[in-house]
Amino acid sequence: MSSPTRTHRLVWRTATLLVSLLFLSAATAASSSDWQSRVTPRLLALWTQAQGEPGEKTEARGAALSGPAPLSPARFDQAGRVQLDVHFDCSTPAPTKTLAATGLLIGAVVRVPPLCSVEGWLQPGDLPDLAARSAVRSVDLPTYSRIIRPVMHSLGQAQAVASTVIDGSAVSIMHADQYIQTTGKNGAGITIGVMSDDVTSLAIIQARGELPAHISILTPAQQSPNPTPTDEGTMLLEEMHAVAPGASLAFCAPQTDVEYVSCLRDLIAAGASVVADDIEYPAEDAMSTQSALAQGVQSLLTQNANVMLFSAAGNENESFWQGAYAPTQLATPFTCGGQADAYAQTFDNGLRNDTMQLLGTL
C-alpha cells in the first residue's frame, strides 16, 4: 500500500504534467493560428484552395499558371511546389537551414536591408509549418517581371535577306567607332553586366562571330524555366558589344524582384562596373523610395560606388515608327537645363513636333 506522502507526490506530478500538456496545447494552438497572420491574403487563399480534393488542387494550379486568374501569379514546379518569398529580420542571418527543414527548396537569398528575403519552392501543405517559424516575418508570392513578347512583322524575301546583315546604324548614329578611333578606348578592362529575359539564341550569335566566345552567364538558384523566351538578352549583349567591343560581358536573367537584386549583387561580384537592364516589375517602381526593390538596389549601389546602373523605362504600346534619323544642325544652339545643344532631332527630313515646341519655349 502506498504511503500518504507518496500518494501526494504522485498526484502533484500528475497535476503538473496535465498543466504542462494544457500549456503546450494552448501554445501550439496559438502558434497554429498565428502563422496565418504572417501570410499574405493571396497566398492564404491559395493555401485554402489547395486543401480541397485532388481535382480542385489541379484546377487551382492550372488557373494560377494559365493567366490572370484570382490566384495568379503563383507558379508551381513539376513536383507541385509553389514559389514563395519568405521575408526575415534583416538584423539576423538568413534562416536558410530553418526554412529548409520545413521542406523549402531554397532559391535566391538576398540580405540587402531593407530587402531581406529567402525565395524558394514549397509544397502548399507545408505552409503552416514554415510560416510558424520564429525567424519568419512574412510570406508572400514573388513579384514577377512582365515579359513583353516581341512584335513580329512579315518581311518580303529581299527584306529577310537584308535583315540578316548588321547595318551598324546604331554605331554610326552614336559615332561609337569614331570615339574608339579618337580615344583608343573600346571598353577593354571593363566588365558590362546585362539583365534581361533570356539569351536563348546566344550560341547561334556567337557562332556567327557577332558576340565573343566567352560570356559569363549567371543563373539564380532554383529558377523556373522562362515560359516565354524573347532573346532580348542576346540583343542587348550585341548592342553592348557593338559600342564597346573590348569589354567583357556578363548576363543574368532575373524573373522576380528578389532575383533582380540577387543578379545585381552577383554581377557586381563578377567584376561588372556597368550594369544595364530592360526589365519591368509591375508591382514595383525602381524610382520609388517606398519600393523594397528600389531600396535594396540603392543599398547595393551605395556599397559599390564605382558601379553604374542603367535601368530602362518601358513603352509597351507595341507600336513604333521607323525612318531615317538625321540630326539637323541649328543656326543658333539652344540651352536647356544647363546643357547646350547644337542639333535637333529630325526624322525623314522633318523636325519633330516636340522639338519645335521645345524651341518655341526658348
CSV table of N, CA and C in Angstrom, one decimal, residues 54-207:
chain,number,residue,atom,x,y,z
A,54,PRO,N,-8.1,16.4,-54.5
A,54,PRO,CA,-7.0,16.5,-55.5
A,54,PRO,C,-7.4,17.1,-56.8
A,55,GLY,N,-8.6,16.9,-57.3
A,55,GLY,CA,-9.1,17.6,-58.5
A,55,GLY,C,-9.1,19.1,-58.4
A,56,GLU,N,-9.5,19.6,-57.2
A,56,GLU,CA,-9.5,21.0,-57.0
A,56,GLU,C,-8.1,21.6,-57.0
A,57,LYS,N,-7.2,20.8,-56.4
A,57,LYS,CA,-5.8,21.3,-56.4
A,57,LYS,C,-5.2,21.5,-57.8
A,58,THR,N,-5.5,20.5,-58.6
A,58,THR,CA,-5.0,20.5,-60.0
A,58,THR,C,-5.6,21.7,-60.7
A,59,GLU,N,-6.9,21.9,-60.5
A,59,GLU,CA,-7.6,23.0,-61.2
A,59,GLU,C,-7.1,24.4,-60.7
A,60,ALA,N,-6.8,24.5,-59.4
A,60,ALA,CA,-6.2,25.8,-58.9
A,60,ALA,C,-4.8,26.0,-59.5
A,61,ARG,N,-4.0,25.0,-59.6
A,61,ARG,CA,-2.7,25.2,-60.1
A,61,ARG,C,-2.8,25.6,-61.6
A,62,GLY,N,-3.7,24.9,-62.3
A,62,GLY,CA,-3.8,25.3,-63.8
A,62,GLY,C,-4.2,26.7,-63.9
A,63,ALA,N,-5.1,27.2,-63.1
A,63,ALA,CA,-5.6,28.6,-63.2
A,63,ALA,C,-4.4,29.5,-62.8
A,64,ALA,N,-3.6,29.2,-61.8
A,64,ALA,CA,-2.5,30.0,-61.4
A,64,ALA,C,-1.5,30.1,-62.5
A,65,LEU,N,-1.3,29.1,-63.3
A,65,LEU,CA,-0.3,29.1,-64.3
A,65,LEU,C,-0.7,29.7,-65.6
A,66,SER,N,-2.1,29.6,-65.9
A,66,SER,CA,-2.5,29.9,-67.2
A,66,SER,C,-2.6,31.4,-67.5
A,67,GLY,N,-2.9,32.3,-66.5
A,67,GLY,CA,-3.0,33.7,-66.8
A,67,GLY,C,-3.6,34.5,-65.7
A,68,PRO,N,-4.3,35.6,-66.0
A,68,PRO,CA,-4.8,36.5,-64.9
A,68,PRO,C,-5.9,35.9,-64.2
A,69,ALA,N,-5.8,34.8,-63.5
A,69,ALA,CA,-6.8,34.2,-62.6
A,69,ALA,C,-6.6,34.8,-61.2
A,70,PRO,N,-7.6,34.7,-60.3
A,70,PRO,CA,-7.5,35.3,-59.0
A,70,PRO,C,-6.3,34.9,-58.2
A,71,LEU,N,-5.8,33.7,-58.5
A,71,LEU,CA,-4.6,33.2,-57.7
A,71,LEU,C,-3.3,33.6,-58.4
A,72,SER,N,-3.3,34.1,-59.6
A,72,SER,CA,-2.1,34.4,-60.2
A,72,SER,C,-1.4,35.5,-59.5
A,73,PRO,N,-0.1,35.7,-59.5
A,73,PRO,CA,0.9,35.0,-60.4
A,73,PRO,C,1.6,33.8,-59.8
A,74,ALA,N,0.9,32.9,-59.1
A,74,ALA,CA,1.5,31.8,-58.5
A,74,ALA,C,2.1,30.9,-59.5
A,75,ARG,N,3.3,30.4,-59.2
A,75,ARG,CA,4.0,29.4,-60.1
A,75,ARG,C,4.3,28.2,-59.4
A,76,PHE,N,4.1,27.0,-60.0
A,76,PHE,CA,4.4,25.7,-59.5
A,76,PHE,C,5.5,25.0,-60.3
A,77,ASP,N,6.3,24.2,-59.6
A,77,ASP,CA,7.3,23.4,-60.3
A,77,ASP,C,6.6,22.0,-60.6
A,78,GLN,N,7.4,21.1,-61.3
A,78,GLN,CA,6.9,19.8,-61.7
A,78,GLN,C,6.5,19.0,-60.5
A,79,ALA,N,7.1,19.2,-59.3
A,79,ALA,CA,6.8,18.5,-58.1
A,79,ALA,C,5.5,19.0,-57.4
A,80,GLY,N,4.9,20.1,-57.9
A,80,GLY,CA,3.7,20.6,-57.3
A,80,GLY,C,4.1,21.7,-56.2
A,81,ARG,N,5.3,22.1,-56.1
A,81,ARG,CA,5.7,23.1,-55.1
A,81,ARG,C,5.4,24.5,-55.7
A,82,VAL,N,5.0,25.4,-54.8
A,82,VAL,CA,4.7,26.8,-55.2
A,82,VAL,C,5.9,27.6,-54.8
A,83,GLN,N,6.2,28.6,-55.6
A,83,GLN,CA,7.3,29.5,-55.3
A,83,GLN,C,6.9,30.6,-54.3
A,84,LEU,N,7.7,30.8,-53.3
A,84,LEU,CA,7.4,31.7,-52.2
A,84,LEU,C,8.5,32.7,-52.0
A,85,ASP,N,8.2,33.8,-51.4
A,85,ASP,CA,9.2,34.8,-50.8
A,85,ASP,C,9.0,34.8,-49.3
A,86,VAL,N,10.0,34.4,-48.6
A,86,VAL,CA,10.0,34.4,-47.1
A,86,VAL,C,10.8,35.6,-46.6
A,87,HIS,N,10.2,36.5,-46.0
A,87,HIS,CA,10.9,37.7,-45.5
A,87,HIS,C,11.3,37.5,-44.1
A,88,PHE,N,12.6,37.9,-43.8
A,88,PHE,CA,13.1,37.7,-42.4
A,88,PHE,C,13.7,39.0,-41.9
A,89,ASP,N,14.0,39.0,-40.6
A,89,ASP,CA,14.5,40.2,-40.0
A,89,ASP,C,15.9,40.5,-40.5
A,90,CYS,N,16.2,41.7,-41.0
A,90,CYS,CA,17.5,42.0,-41.6
A,90,CYS,C,18.6,42.0,-40.5
A,91,SER,N,18.3,42.1,-39.3
A,91,SER,CA,19.3,42.1,-38.2
A,91,SER,C,19.8,40.7,-37.9
A,92,THR,N,19.3,39.7,-38.5
A,92,THR,CA,19.7,38.3,-38.3
A,92,THR,C,20.2,37.7,-39.6
A,93,PRO,N,21.0,36.7,-39.6
A,93,PRO,CA,21.4,36.0,-40.8
A,93,PRO,C,20.2,35.3,-41.5
A,94,ALA,N,20.3,35.0,-42.7
A,94,ALA,CA,19.2,34.4,-43.5
A,94,ALA,C,19.0,33.0,-42.9
A,95,PRO,N,17.7,32.7,-42.5
A,95,PRO,CA,17.4,31.4,-41.8
A,95,PRO,C,17.3,30.2,-42.8
A,96,THR,N,18.2,30.0,-43.6
A,96,THR,CA,18.1,29.0,-44.7
A,96,THR,C,17.9,27.6,-44.1
A,97,LYS,N,18.7,27.2,-43.1
A,97,LYS,CA,18.6,25.9,-42.5
A,97,LYS,C,17.2,25.6,-41.9
A,98,THR,N,16.7,26.6,-41.2
A,98,THR,CA,15.4,26.5,-40.5
A,98,THR,C,14.3,26.3,-41.6
A,99,LEU,N,14.4,27.1,-42.7
A,99,LEU,CA,13.4,27.0,-43.7
A,99,LEU,C,13.5,25.7,-44.5
A,100,ALA,N,14.8,25.3,-44.8
A,100,ALA,CA,15.0,24.1,-45.5
A,100,ALA,C,14.4,22.9,-44.7
A,101,ALA,N,14.4,23.0,-43.4
A,101,ALA,CA,13.8,21.9,-42.6
A,101,ALA,C,12.3,21.7,-42.7
A,102,THR,N,11.7,22.8,-43.2
A,102,THR,CA,10.2,22.7,-43.4
A,102,THR,C,9.9,22.2,-44.8
A,103,GLY,N,10.9,21.9,-45.6
A,103,GLY,CA,10.7,21.4,-47.0
A,103,GLY,C,10.9,22.4,-48.0
A,104,LEU,N,11.3,23.7,-47.7
A,104,LEU,CA,11.5,24.7,-48.7
A,104,LEU,C,12.8,24.4,-49.5
A,105,LEU,N,12.6,24.4,-50.8
A,105,LEU,CA,13.7,24.2,-51.7
A,105,LEU,C,14.3,25.6,-52.0
A,106,ILE,N,15.4,25.9,-51.4
A,106,ILE,CA,16.0,27.2,-51.4
A,106,ILE,C,16.4,27.7,-52.8
A,107,GLY,N,16.0,28.9,-53.1
A,107,GLY,CA,16.4,29.6,-54.4
A,107,GLY,C,17.3,30.8,-54.1
A,108,ALA,N,16.9,31.9,-54.6
A,108,ALA,CA,17.7,33.1,-54.4
A,108,ALA,C,17.6,33.6,-52.9
A,109,VAL,N,18.7,34.0,-52.4
A,109,VAL,CA,18.7,34.5,-51.0
A,109,VAL,C,19.3,35.9,-51.0
A,110,VAL,N,18.6,36.9,-50.5
A,110,VAL,CA,19.1,38.3,-50.5
A,110,VAL,C,19.0,38.9,-49.1
A,111,ARG,N,20.1,39.4,-48.7
A,111,ARG,CA,20.1,40.1,-47.4
A,111,ARG,C,20.7,41.5,-47.6
A,112,VAL,N,20.0,42.3,-48.2
A,112,VAL,CA,20.4,43.7,-48.5
A,112,VAL,C,19.3,44.6,-47.9
A,113,PRO,N,19.5,45.0,-46.7
A,113,PRO,CA,18.5,45.8,-46.0
A,113,PRO,C,18.0,47.0,-46.8
A,114,PRO,N,16.7,47.3,-46.9
A,114,PRO,CA,15.6,46.6,-46.2
A,114,PRO,C,15.1,45.4,-46.8
A,115,LEU,N,15.7,44.9,-47.9
A,115,LEU,CA,15.1,43.7,-48.6
A,115,LEU,C,15.9,42.5,-48.2
A,116,CYS,N,15.3,41.7,-47.3
A,116,CYS,CA,15.9,40.5,-46.7
A,116,CYS,C,14.9,39.4,-47.0
A,117,SER,N,15.2,38.5,-47.9
A,117,SER,CA,14.2,37.5,-48.3
A,117,SER,C,14.9,36.2,-48.8
A,118,VAL,N,14.3,35.1,-48.5
A,118,VAL,CA,14.7,33.8,-49.0
A,118,VAL,C,13.6,33.3,-49.9
A,119,GLU,N,13.9,33.1,-51.1
A,119,GLU,CA,13.0,32.7,-52.1
A,119,GLU,C,13.1,31.2,-52.3
A,120,GLY,N,12.1,30.5,-52.5
A,120,GLY,CA,12.2,29.0,-52.7
A,120,GLY,C,10.8,28.4,-53.1
A,121,TRP,N,10.8,27.1,-53.1
A,121,TRP,CA,9.7,26.3,-53.6
A,121,TRP,C,9.2,25.4,-52.4
A,122,LEU,N,7.9,25.4,-52.2
A,122,LEU,CA,7.4,24.6,-51.0
A,122,LEU,C,6.0,24.0,-51.4
A,123,GLN,N,5.8,22.8,-50.9
A,123,GLN,CA,4.5,22.1,-51.0
A,123,GLN,C,3.5,23.0,-50.2
A,124,PRO,N,2.4,23.3,-50.9
A,124,PRO,CA,1.4,24.2,-50.2
A,124,PRO,C,1.0,23.7,-48.8
A,125,GLY,N,0.9,22.4,-48.6
A,125,GLY,CA,0.5,21.8,-47.3
A,125,GLY,C,1.5,22.1,-46.2
A,126,ASP,N,2.7,22.4,-46.6
A,126,ASP,CA,3.8,22.7,-45.6
A,126,ASP,C,3.8,24.2,-45.2
A,127,LEU,N,2.9,25.0,-45.7
A,127,LEU,CA,3.0,26.4,-45.4
A,127,LEU,C,2.8,26.8,-44.0
A,128,PRO,N,1.8,26.1,-43.2
A,128,PRO,CA,1.7,26.4,-41.8
A,128,PRO,C,2.9,26.2,-41.0
A,129,ASP,N,3.7,25.1,-41.3
A,129,ASP,CA,4.9,24.8,-40.6
A,129,ASP,C,5.9,25.9,-40.8
A,130,LEU,N,6.1,26.3,-42.1
A,130,LEU,CA,7.1,27.3,-42.5
A,130,LEU,C,6.7,28.7,-41.8
A,131,ALA,N,5.5,29.1,-42.0
A,131,ALA,CA,5.1,30.4,-41.5
A,131,ALA,C,5.1,30.5,-40.0
A,132,ALA,N,5.0,29.4,-39.3
A,132,ALA,CA,5.0,29.4,-37.8
A,132,ALA,C,6.4,29.6,-37.2
A,133,ARG,N,7.5,29.4,-38.1
A,133,ARG,CA,8.8,29.5,-37.6
A,133,ARG,C,9.1,31.0,-37.1
A,134,SER,N,9.8,31.1,-36.0
A,134,SER,CA,10.0,32.4,-35.3
A,134,SER,C,10.9,33.3,-36.2
A,135,ALA,N,11.7,32.7,-37.1
A,135,ALA,CA,12.5,33.6,-37.9
A,135,ALA,C,11.8,34.2,-39.1
A,136,VAL,N,10.5,33.8,-39.3
A,136,VAL,CA,9.8,34.3,-40.4
A,136,VAL,C,9.0,35.6,-40.0
A,137,ARG,N,9.1,36.6,-40.8
A,137,ARG,CA,8.3,37.8,-40.6
A,137,ARG,C,7.1,37.8,-41.5
A,138,SER,N,7.2,37.4,-42.7
A,138,SER,CA,6.0,37.4,-43.6
A,138,SER,C,6.3,36.4,-44.8
A,139,VAL,N,5.3,35.9,-45.4
A,139,VAL,CA,5.4,35.0,-46.6
A,139,VAL,C,4.5,35.5,-47.6
A,140,ASP,N,5.0,35.6,-48.9
A,140,ASP,CA,4.1,36.1,-50.0
A,140,ASP,C,4.6,35.4,-51.2
A,141,LEU,N,3.7,35.5,-52.3
A,141,LEU,CA,4.1,35.1,-53.6
A,141,LEU,C,5.2,36.1,-54.2
A,142,PRO,N,6.1,35.7,-55.0
A,142,PRO,CA,7.1,36.6,-55.6
A,142,PRO,C,6.4,37.6,-56.5
A,143,THR,N,7.1,38.7,-56.8
A,143,THR,CA,6.8,39.7,-57.8
A,143,THR,C,7.5,39.3,-59.0
A,144,TYR,N,6.8,39.0,-60.1
A,144,TYR,CA,7.4,38.5,-61.3
A,144,TYR,C,7.6,39.7,-62.3
A,145,SER,N,8.6,39.6,-63.1
A,145,SER,CA,8.8,40.6,-64.2
A,145,SER,C,7.8,40.4,-65.3
A,146,ARG,N,7.4,41.5,-65.9
A,146,ARG,CA,6.5,41.4,-67.0
A,146,ARG,C,7.3,41.2,-68.3
A,147,ILE,N,7.0,40.0,-69.0
A,147,ILE,CA,7.7,39.7,-70.2
A,147,ILE,C,6.8,40.2,-71.4
A,148,ILE,N,7.4,41.0,-72.2
A,148,ILE,CA,6.7,41.6,-73.3
A,148,ILE,C,7.2,40.9,-74.6
A,149,ARG,N,6.3,40.1,-75.2
A,149,ARG,CA,6.7,39.4,-76.4
A,149,ARG,C,7.0,40.3,-77.6
A,150,PRO,N,8.1,40.0,-78.3
A,150,PRO,CA,8.4,40.9,-79.4
A,150,PRO,C,7.3,40.9,-80.5
A,151,VAL,N,7.1,42.1,-81.1
A,151,VAL,CA,6.2,42.2,-82.2
A,151,VAL,C,6.8,41.7,-83.5
A,152,MET,N,6.2,40.7,-84.1
A,152,MET,CA,6.7,40.1,-85.3
A,152,MET,C,6.0,40.8,-86.5
A,153,HIS,N,6.8,41.1,-87.5
A,153,HIS,CA,6.3,41.7,-88.8
A,153,HIS,C,6.8,40.8,-89.9
A,154,SER,N,5.9,40.6,-90.9
A,154,SER,CA,6.2,39.8,-92.0
A,154,SER,C,7.1,40.6,-93.0
A,155,LEU,N,8.1,39.9,-93.5
A,155,LEU,CA,9.0,40.6,-94.4
A,155,LEU,C,9.1,39.9,-95.8
A,156,GLY,N,9.3,40.6,-96.8
A,156,GLY,CA,9.5,40.0,-98.1
A,156,GLY,C,10.8,39.3,-98.2
A,157,GLN,N,11.1,38.5,-99.2
A,157,GLN,CA,12.3,37.7,-99.3
A,157,GLN,C,13.5,38.7,-99.3
A,158,ALA,N,13.5,39.7,-100.1
A,158,ALA,CA,14.6,40.6,-100.2
A,158,ALA,C,14.9,41.3,-98.8
A,159,GLN,N,13.8,41.7,-98.1
A,159,GLN,CA,14.0,42.3,-96.8
A,159,GLN,C,14.5,41.3,-95.8
A,160,ALA,N,14.1,40.0,-95.9
A,160,ALA,CA,14.5,39.0,-95.0
A,160,ALA,C,16.0,38.8,-95.1
A,161,VAL,N,16.5,38.8,-96.4
A,161,VAL,CA,17.9,38.5,-96.6
A,161,VAL,C,18.7,39.7,-96.1
A,162,ALA,N,18.2,40.9,-96.3
A,162,ALA,CA,18.9,42.1,-95.9
A,162,ALA,C,18.9,42.2,-94.3
A,163,SER,N,17.9,41.7,-93.7
A,163,SER,CA,17.8,41.8,-92.2
A,163,SER,C,18.8,40.9,-91.5
A,164,THR,N,19.4,40.0,-92.2
A,164,THR,CA,20.4,39.1,-91.6
A,164,THR,C,21.8,39.8,-91.5
A,165,VAL,N,21.9,40.9,-92.2
A,165,VAL,CA,23.2,41.6,-92.2
A,165,VAL,C,23.1,42.8,-91.2
A,166,ILE,N,24.1,42.9,-90.3
A,166,ILE,CA,24.2,44.0,-89.4
A,166,ILE,C,24.6,45.3,-90.1
A,167,ASP,N,23.7,46.3,-90.1
A,167,ASP,CA,24.0,47.5,-90.9
A,167,ASP,C,24.9,48.5,-90.1
A,168,GLY,N,24.9,48.3,-88.7
A,168,GLY,CA,25.8,49.2,-88.0
A,168,GLY,C,25.3,50.6,-87.8
A,169,SER,N,24.0,50.8,-88.0
A,169,SER,CA,23.4,52.2,-87.9
A,169,SER,C,23.5,52.8,-86.5
A,170,ALA,N,23.3,51.9,-85.5
A,170,ALA,CA,23.4,52.5,-84.1
A,170,ALA,C,24.8,53.0,-83.8
A,171,VAL,N,25.8,52.2,-84.3
A,171,VAL,CA,27.2,52.6,-84.1
A,171,VAL,C,27.5,54.0,-84.8
A,172,SER,N,27.0,54.1,-86.0
A,172,SER,CA,27.2,55.3,-86.8
A,172,SER,C,26.5,56.5,-86.1
A,173,ILE,N,25.2,56.3,-85.7
A,173,ILE,CA,24.5,57.4,-85.1
A,173,ILE,C,25.2,57.9,-83.8
A,174,MET,N,25.7,57.0,-83.0
A,174,MET,CA,26.4,57.4,-81.8
A,174,MET,C,27.8,57.8,-82.0
A,175,HIS,N,28.3,57.5,-83.2
A,175,HIS,CA,29.7,57.8,-83.5
A,175,HIS,C,30.6,57.0,-82.6
A,176,ALA,N,30.2,55.8,-82.2
A,176,ALA,CA,31.0,55.0,-81.3
A,176,ALA,C,32.3,54.6,-82.0
A,177,ASP,N,32.3,54.3,-83.3
A,177,ASP,CA,33.5,53.9,-84.0
A,177,ASP,C,34.5,55.1,-84.0
A,178,GLN,N,34.0,56.3,-84.2
A,178,GLN,CA,34.9,57.5,-84.2
A,178,GLN,C,35.4,57.7,-82.8
A,179,TYR,N,34.6,57.5,-81.8
A,179,TYR,CA,35.1,57.7,-80.4
A,179,TYR,C,36.2,56.7,-80.1
A,180,ILE,N,36.1,55.5,-80.5
A,180,ILE,CA,37.1,54.5,-80.3
A,180,ILE,C,38.4,54.8,-81.0
A,181,GLN,N,38.2,55.3,-82.3
A,181,GLN,CA,39.4,55.6,-83.1
A,181,GLN,C,40.1,56.8,-82.5
A,182,THR,N,39.3,57.8,-82.0
A,182,THR,CA,39.9,59.0,-81.5
A,182,THR,C,40.6,58.8,-80.1
A,183,THR,N,39.9,58.1,-79.2
A,183,THR,CA,40.4,58.0,-77.9
A,183,THR,C,41.2,56.7,-77.6
A,184,GLY,N,41.0,55.7,-78.5
A,184,GLY,CA,41.7,54.4,-78.3
A,184,GLY,C,41.1,53.6,-77.2
A,185,LYS,N,39.9,54.0,-76.7
A,185,LYS,CA,39.2,53.3,-75.7
A,185,LYS,C,38.0,52.5,-76.3
A,186,ASN,N,38.0,51.2,-76.1
A,186,ASN,CA,37.0,50.4,-76.6
A,186,ASN,C,36.3,49.5,-75.5
A,187,GLY,N,36.5,49.9,-74.3
A,187,GLY,CA,35.9,49.1,-73.2
A,187,GLY,C,36.8,48.1,-72.6
A,188,ALA,N,38.0,48.0,-73.1
A,188,ALA,CA,39.0,47.0,-72.5
A,188,ALA,C,39.2,47.2,-71.1
A,189,GLY,N,39.2,46.2,-70.3
A,189,GLY,CA,39.4,46.3,-68.8
A,189,GLY,C,38.1,46.5,-68.1
A,190,ILE,N,37.0,46.6,-68.8
A,190,ILE,CA,35.7,46.9,-68.1
A,190,ILE,C,34.8,45.6,-68.3
A,191,THR,N,34.0,45.3,-67.3
A,191,THR,CA,33.0,44.3,-67.4
A,191,THR,C,31.6,44.9,-67.4
A,192,ILE,N,30.8,44.6,-68.4
A,192,ILE,CA,29.5,45.1,-68.5
A,192,ILE,C,28.5,44.0,-68.2
A,193,GLY,N,27.6,44.2,-67.3
A,193,GLY,CA,26.6,43.2,-66.9
A,193,GLY,C,25.3,43.6,-67.5
A,194,VAL,N,24.6,42.6,-68.0
A,194,VAL,CA,23.2,42.8,-68.6
A,194,VAL,C,22.2,42.0,-67.9
A,195,MET,N,21.1,42.5,-67.6
A,195,MET,CA,19.9,41.8,-67.1
A,195,MET,C,18.7,41.9,-68.0
A,196,SER,N,18.2,40.8,-68.4
A,196,SER,CA,17.0,40.8,-69.3
A,196,SER,C,16.4,39.4,-69.2
A,197,ASP,N,15.4,39.2,-70.1
A,197,ASP,CA,14.6,38.0,-70.1
A,197,ASP,C,15.4,36.7,-70.3
A,198,ASP,N,16.2,36.6,-71.4
A,198,ASP,CA,16.9,35.3,-71.6
A,198,ASP,C,17.9,35.5,-72.8
A,199,VAL,N,18.7,34.5,-73.0
A,199,VAL,CA,19.7,34.5,-74.1
A,199,VAL,C,19.6,33.2,-74.9
A,200,THR,N,18.4,32.9,-75.3
A,200,THR,CA,18.1,31.6,-75.9
A,200,THR,C,18.9,31.3,-77.1
A,201,SER,N,19.2,32.3,-77.9
A,201,SER,CA,19.9,32.1,-79.2
A,201,SER,C,21.4,32.5,-79.1
A,202,LEU,N,21.9,32.6,-77.9
A,202,LEU,CA,23.2,33.1,-77.7
A,202,LEU,C,24.3,32.3,-78.5
A,203,ALA,N,24.2,31.0,-78.4
A,203,ALA,CA,25.2,30.2,-79.1
A,203,ALA,C,25.2,30.4,-80.6
A,204,ILE,N,24.0,30.7,-81.2
A,204,ILE,CA,23.9,30.9,-82.6
A,204,ILE,C,24.6,32.2,-83.0
A,205,ILE,N,24.4,33.2,-82.2
A,205,ILE,CA,25.0,34.5,-82.5
A,205,ILE,C,26.5,34.5,-82.3
A,206,GLN,N,26.9,33.7,-81.3
A,206,GLN,CA,28.4,33.6,-81.1
A,206,GLN,C,29.0,32.8,-82.2
A,207,ALA,N,28.3,31.8,-82.8
A,207,ALA,CA,28.9,31.1,-83.9
A,207,ALA,C,29.0,32.0,-85.1
